[in-house]
mmCIF file of C-alpha atoms in Angstrom:
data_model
loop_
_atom_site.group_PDB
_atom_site.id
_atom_site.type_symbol
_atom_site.label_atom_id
_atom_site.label_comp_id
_atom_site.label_asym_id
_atom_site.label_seq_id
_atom_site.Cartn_x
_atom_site.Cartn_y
_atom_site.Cartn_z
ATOM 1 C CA UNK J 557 0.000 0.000 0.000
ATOM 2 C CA UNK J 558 1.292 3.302 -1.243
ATOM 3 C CA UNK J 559 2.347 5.428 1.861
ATOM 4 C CA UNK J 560 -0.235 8.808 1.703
ATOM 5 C CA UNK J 561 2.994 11.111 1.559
ATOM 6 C CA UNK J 562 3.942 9.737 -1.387
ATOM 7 C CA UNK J 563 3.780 12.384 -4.666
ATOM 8 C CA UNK J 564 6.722 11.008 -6.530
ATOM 9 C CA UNK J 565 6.772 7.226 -7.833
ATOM 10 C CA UNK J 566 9.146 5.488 -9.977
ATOM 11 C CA UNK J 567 8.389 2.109 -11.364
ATOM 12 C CA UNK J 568 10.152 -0.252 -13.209
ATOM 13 C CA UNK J 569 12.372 2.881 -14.755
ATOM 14 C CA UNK J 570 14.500 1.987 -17.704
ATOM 15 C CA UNK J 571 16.375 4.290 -19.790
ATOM 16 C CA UNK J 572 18.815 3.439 -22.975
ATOM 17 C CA UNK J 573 21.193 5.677 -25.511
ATOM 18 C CA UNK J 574 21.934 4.705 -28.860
ATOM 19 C CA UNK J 575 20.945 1.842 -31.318
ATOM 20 C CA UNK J 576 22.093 -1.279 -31.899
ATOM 21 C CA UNK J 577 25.891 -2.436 -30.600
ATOM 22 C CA UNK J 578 26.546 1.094 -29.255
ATOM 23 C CA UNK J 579 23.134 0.765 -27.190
ATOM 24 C CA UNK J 580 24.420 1.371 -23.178
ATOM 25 C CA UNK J 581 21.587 1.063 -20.964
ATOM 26 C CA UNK J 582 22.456 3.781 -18.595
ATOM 27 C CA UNK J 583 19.379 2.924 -15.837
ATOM 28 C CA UNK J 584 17.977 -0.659 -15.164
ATOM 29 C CA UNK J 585 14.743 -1.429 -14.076
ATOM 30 C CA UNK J 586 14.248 1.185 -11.357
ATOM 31 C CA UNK J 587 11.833 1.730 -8.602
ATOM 32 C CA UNK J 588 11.452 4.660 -5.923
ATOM 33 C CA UNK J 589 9.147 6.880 -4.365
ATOM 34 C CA UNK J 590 9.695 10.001 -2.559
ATOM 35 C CA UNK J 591 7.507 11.985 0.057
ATOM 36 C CA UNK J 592 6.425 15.410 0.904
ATOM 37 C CA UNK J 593 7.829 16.755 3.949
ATOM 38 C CA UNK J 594 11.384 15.147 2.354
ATOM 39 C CA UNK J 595 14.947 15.612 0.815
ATOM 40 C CA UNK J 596 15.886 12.804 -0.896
ATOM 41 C CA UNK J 597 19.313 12.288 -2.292
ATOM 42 C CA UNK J 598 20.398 10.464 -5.537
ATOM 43 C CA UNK J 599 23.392 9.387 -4.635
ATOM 44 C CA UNK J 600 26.433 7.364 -6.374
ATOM 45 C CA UNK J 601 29.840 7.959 -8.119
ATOM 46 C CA UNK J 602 29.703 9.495 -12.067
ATOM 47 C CA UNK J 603 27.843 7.516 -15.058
ATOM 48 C CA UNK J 604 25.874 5.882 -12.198
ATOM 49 C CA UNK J 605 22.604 6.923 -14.067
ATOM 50 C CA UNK J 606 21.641 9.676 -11.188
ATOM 51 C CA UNK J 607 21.085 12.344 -13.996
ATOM 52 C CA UNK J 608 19.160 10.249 -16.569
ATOM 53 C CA UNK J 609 16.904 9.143 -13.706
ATOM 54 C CA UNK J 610 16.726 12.705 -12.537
ATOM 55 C CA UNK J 611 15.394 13.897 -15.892
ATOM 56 C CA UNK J 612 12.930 10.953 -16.588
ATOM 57 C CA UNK J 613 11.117 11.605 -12.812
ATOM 58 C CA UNK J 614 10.698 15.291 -13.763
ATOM 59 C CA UNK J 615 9.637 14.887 -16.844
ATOM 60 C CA UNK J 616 12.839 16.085 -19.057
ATOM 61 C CA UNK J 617 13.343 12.169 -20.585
ATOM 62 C CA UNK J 618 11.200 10.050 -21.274
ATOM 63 C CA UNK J 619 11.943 6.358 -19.996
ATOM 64 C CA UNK J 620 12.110 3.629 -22.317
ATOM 65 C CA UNK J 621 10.044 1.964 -20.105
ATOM 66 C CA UNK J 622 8.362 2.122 -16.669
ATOM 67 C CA UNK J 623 5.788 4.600 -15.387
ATOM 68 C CA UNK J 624 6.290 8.129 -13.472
ATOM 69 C CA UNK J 625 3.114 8.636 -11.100
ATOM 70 C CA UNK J 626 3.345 12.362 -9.880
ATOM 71 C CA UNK J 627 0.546 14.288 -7.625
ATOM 72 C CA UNK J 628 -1.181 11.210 -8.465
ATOM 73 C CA UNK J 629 -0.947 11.772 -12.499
ATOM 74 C CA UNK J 630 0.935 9.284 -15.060
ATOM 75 C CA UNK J 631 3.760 12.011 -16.059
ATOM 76 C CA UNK J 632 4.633 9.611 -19.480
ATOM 77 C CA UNK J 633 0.762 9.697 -20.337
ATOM 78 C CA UNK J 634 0.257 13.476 -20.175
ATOM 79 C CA UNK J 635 0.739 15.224 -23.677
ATOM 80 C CA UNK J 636 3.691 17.217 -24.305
ATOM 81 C CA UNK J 637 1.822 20.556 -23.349
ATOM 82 C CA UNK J 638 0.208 18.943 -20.333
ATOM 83 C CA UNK J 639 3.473 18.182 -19.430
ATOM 84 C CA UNK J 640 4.994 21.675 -19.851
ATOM 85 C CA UNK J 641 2.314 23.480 -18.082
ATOM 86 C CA UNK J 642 2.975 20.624 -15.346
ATOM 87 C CA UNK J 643 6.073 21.404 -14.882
ATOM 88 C CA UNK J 644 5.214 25.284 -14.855
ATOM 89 C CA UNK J 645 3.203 25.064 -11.911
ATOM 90 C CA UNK J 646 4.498 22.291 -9.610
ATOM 91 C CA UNK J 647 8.130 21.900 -10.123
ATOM 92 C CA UNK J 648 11.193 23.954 -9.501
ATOM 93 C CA UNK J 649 14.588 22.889 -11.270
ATOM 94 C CA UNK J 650 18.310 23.313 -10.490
ATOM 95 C CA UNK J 651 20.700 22.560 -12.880
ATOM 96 C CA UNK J 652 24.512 22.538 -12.390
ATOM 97 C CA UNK J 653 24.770 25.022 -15.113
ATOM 98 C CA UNK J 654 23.087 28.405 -13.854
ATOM 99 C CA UNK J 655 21.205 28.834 -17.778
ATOM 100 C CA UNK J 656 21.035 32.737 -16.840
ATOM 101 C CA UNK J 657 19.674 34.672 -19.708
ATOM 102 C CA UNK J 658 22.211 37.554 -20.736
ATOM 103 C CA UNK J 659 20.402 40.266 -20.903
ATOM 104 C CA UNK J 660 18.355 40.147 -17.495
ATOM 105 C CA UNK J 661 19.692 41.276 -14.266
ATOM 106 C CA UNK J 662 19.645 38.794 -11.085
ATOM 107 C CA UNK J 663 16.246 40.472 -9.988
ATOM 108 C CA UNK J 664 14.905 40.291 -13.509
ATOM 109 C CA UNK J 665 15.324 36.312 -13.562
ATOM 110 C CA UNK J 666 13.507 36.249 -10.065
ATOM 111 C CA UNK J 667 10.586 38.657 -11.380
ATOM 112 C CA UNK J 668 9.825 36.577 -14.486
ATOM 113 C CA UNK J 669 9.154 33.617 -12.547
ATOM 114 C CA UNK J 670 6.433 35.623 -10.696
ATOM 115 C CA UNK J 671 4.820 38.329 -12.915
ATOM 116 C CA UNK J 672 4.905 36.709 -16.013
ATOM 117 C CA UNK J 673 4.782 32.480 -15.073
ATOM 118 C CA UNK J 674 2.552 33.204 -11.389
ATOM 119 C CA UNK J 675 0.745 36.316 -12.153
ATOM 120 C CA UNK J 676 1.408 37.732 -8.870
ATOM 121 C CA UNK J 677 0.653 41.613 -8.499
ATOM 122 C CA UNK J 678 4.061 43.930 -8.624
ATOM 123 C CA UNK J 679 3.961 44.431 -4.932
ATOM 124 C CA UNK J 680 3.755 40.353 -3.713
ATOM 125 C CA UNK J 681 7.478 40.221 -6.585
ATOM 126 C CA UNK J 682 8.955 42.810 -4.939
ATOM 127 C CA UNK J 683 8.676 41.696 -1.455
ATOM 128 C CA UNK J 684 9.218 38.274 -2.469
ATOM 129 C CA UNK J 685 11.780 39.045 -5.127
ATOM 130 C CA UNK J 686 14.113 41.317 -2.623
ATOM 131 C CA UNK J 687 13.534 38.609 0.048
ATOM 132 C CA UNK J 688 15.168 35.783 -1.759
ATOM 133 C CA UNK J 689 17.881 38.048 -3.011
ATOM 134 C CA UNK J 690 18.760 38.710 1.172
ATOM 135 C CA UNK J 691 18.372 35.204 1.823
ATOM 136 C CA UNK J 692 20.820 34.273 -1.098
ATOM 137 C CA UNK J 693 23.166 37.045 -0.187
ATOM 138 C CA UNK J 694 22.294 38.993 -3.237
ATOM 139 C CA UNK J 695 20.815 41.883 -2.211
ATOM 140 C CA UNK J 696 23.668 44.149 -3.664
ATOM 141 C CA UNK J 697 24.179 42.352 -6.806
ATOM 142 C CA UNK J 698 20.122 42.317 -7.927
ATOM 143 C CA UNK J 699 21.176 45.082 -10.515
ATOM 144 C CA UNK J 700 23.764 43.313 -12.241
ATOM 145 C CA UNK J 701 24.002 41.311 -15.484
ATOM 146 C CA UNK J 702 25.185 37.785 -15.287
ATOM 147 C CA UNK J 703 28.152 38.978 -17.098
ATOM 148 C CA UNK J 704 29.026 40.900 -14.064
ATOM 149 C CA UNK J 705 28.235 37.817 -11.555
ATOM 150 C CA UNK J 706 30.993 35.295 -10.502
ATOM 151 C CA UNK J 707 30.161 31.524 -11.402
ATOM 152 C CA UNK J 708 28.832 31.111 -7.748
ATOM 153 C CA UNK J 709 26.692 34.397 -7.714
ATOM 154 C CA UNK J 710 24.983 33.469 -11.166
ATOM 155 C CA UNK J 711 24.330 29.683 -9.595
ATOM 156 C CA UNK J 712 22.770 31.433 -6.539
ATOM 157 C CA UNK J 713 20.642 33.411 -8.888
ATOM 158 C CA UNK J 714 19.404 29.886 -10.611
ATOM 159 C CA UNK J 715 19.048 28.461 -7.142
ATOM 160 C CA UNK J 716 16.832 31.578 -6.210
ATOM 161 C CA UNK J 717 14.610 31.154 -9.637
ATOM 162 C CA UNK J 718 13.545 27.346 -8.412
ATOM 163 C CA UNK J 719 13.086 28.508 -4.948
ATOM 164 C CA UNK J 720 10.366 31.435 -5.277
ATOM 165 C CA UNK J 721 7.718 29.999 -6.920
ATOM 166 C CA UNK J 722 7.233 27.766 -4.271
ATOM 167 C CA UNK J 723 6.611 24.313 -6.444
ATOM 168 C CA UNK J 724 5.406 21.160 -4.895
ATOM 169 C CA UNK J 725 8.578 19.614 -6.292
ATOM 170 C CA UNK J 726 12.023 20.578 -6.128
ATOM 171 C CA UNK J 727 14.534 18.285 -9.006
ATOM 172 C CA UNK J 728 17.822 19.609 -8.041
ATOM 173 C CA UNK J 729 21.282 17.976 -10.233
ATOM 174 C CA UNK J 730 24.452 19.004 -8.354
ATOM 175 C CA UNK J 731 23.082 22.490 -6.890
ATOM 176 C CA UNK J 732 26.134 22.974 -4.936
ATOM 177 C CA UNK J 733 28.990 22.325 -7.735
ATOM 178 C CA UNK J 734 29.939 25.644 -8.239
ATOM 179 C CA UNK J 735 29.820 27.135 -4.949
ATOM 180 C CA UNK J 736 32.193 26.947 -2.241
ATOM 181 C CA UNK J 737 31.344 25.130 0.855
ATOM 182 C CA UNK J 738 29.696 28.210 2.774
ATOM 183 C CA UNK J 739 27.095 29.604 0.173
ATOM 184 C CA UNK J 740 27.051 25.520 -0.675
ATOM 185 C CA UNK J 741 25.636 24.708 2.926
ATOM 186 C CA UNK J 742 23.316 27.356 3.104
ATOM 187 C CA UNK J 743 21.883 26.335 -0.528
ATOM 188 C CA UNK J 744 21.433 22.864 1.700
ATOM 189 C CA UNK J 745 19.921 23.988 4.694
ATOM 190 C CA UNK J 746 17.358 26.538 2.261
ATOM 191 C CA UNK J 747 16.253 23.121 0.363
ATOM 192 C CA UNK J 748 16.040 21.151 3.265
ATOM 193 C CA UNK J 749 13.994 23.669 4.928
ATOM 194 C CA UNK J 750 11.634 23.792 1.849
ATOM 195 C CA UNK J 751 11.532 20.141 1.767
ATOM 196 C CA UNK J 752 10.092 20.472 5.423
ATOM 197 C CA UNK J 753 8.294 22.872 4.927
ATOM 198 C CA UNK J 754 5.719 20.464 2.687
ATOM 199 C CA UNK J 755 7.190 20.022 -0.737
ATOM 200 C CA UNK J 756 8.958 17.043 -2.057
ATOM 201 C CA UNK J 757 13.171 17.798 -2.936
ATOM 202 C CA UNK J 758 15.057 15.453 -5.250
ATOM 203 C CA UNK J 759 18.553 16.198 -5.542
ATOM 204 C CA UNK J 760 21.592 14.620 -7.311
ATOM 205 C CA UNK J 761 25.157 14.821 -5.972
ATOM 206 C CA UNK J 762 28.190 12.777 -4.963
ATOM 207 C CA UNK J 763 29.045 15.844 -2.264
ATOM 208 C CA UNK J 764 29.252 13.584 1.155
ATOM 209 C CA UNK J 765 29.015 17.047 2.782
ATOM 210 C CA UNK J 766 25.281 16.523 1.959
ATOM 211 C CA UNK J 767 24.567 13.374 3.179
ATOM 212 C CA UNK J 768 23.790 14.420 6.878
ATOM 213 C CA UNK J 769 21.024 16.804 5.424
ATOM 214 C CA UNK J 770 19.167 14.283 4.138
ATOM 215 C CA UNK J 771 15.914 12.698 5.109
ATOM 216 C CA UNK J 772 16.565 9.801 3.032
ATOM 217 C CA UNK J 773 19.309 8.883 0.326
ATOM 218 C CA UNK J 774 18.988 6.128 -2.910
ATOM 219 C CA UNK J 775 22.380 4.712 -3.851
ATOM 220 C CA UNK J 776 22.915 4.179 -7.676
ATOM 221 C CA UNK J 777 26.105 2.240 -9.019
ATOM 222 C CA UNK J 778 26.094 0.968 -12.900
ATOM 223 C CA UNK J 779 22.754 2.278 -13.510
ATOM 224 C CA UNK J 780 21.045 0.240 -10.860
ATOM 225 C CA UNK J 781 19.353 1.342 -7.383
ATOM 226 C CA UNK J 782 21.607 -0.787 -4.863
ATOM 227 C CA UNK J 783 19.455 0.420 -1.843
ATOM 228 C CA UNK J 784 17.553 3.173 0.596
ATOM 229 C CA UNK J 785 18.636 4.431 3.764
ATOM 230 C CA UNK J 786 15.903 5.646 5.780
ATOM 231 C CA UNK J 787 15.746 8.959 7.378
ATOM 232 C CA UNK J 788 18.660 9.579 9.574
ATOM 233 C CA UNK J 789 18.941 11.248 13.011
ATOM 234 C CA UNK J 790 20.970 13.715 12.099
ATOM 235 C CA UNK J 791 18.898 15.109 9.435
ATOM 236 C CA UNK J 792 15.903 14.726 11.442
ATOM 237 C CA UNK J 793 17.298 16.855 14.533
ATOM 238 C CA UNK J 794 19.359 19.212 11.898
ATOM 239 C CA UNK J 795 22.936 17.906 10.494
ATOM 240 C CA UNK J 796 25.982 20.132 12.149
#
């Protein structure tokens, strides 16, 4: 019996790349669920299949075979529209590159995501805009171009852009790879909290840093899921 907390289910994922004798089959017949109120790690060495898997729970890839059941919805059945205007209003991505358009400014990213994808009146953005900027320690660089960001300022400003929409589901693929370990830990602890705070966080990484923030962690090697660990104490009480 599915647990009531579930909103993200996996079953029976497989995903290949190309054709004949240069097929690999980078994920084997994989099965996971993750629960609101979590962070849930992906966790194993690279070309263990963390990414692939990543993109085929969020709807980015579509598996060769198995079944994504999100919010209680069959993500693979959904057209390709239903899917994008899924994703628009119930997931948040992270990438490990920041994908910062050019010619916006660090607030400009942030206010998109509200005036033009949430429809929220000018005053809710700017409170909520110059919020995440303080929590992010941005609020001195919200007038600059990405061209005038360092590599860890620009990934704060993608990390910002996934947080303040507030989606049900965070999908998060090395958020902390271009950071150093300060700005990296707070990233963390701001996920975490969201995670807590109700919404469901997937994240990729081989950072061990990361591990004692987790509520519960899915070990990949070769493509295959070699096991869970269940929520640990430390992340329950708060990692050091």
């Amino acid at each position: 019996m599915i647990d009531a907390n579930v909103t993200l289910e996996g079953r029976d994922l497989t995903r290949s790349f190309g054709d004949g004798d240069t097929r690999s089959v980078v994920v084997h017949d994989v099965s996971l669920e993750f629960c609101a109120g979590e962070m849930s790690l992906l966790l194993g060495p690279s070309g263990s299949g963390k990414t692939t898997l990543l993109g085929m729970l969020s709807g980015l890839l579509q598996p060769d075979e198995g079944q994504v059941v999100v919010l209680g919805q069959d993500l693979w059945h959904m057209s390709e529209r239903e899917r994008e205007l899924f994703r628009l209003h119930h997931c948040g991505f992270i990438f490990q590159g920041a994908n910062l358009m050019p010619a916006l400014t660090a607030r400009d990213h942030l206010e998109m995501v509200l005036r033009w994808g949430e429809r929220l009146p000018w005053s809710e953005v700017n409170r909520r805009v110059t919020d995440m900027l303080g929590l992010l320690g941005l609020s001195r660089k919200g007038h600059l171009l990405p061209e005038h960001l360092s590599g860890g300022e620009k990934q704060r400003v993608a990390i910002g852009r996934a947080l303040i929409k507030q989606p049900r589901l965070f999908f998060a693929d090395e958020p902390t790879s271009a950071l150093d370990w300060e700005h990296g830990k707070h990233v963390v602890e701001l996920l975490r909290e969201t995670a807590h705070g109700g919404a469901t966080v997937v994240m990729v990484t081989h950072d061990p840093r990361i591990l004692n923030y987790a509520d519960r962690i899915y070990r990949l090697e070769d493509g295959r899921l070699l096991g869970a660990d269940a929520p640990t104490e430390s992340a329950v009480l708060g990692a050091p």
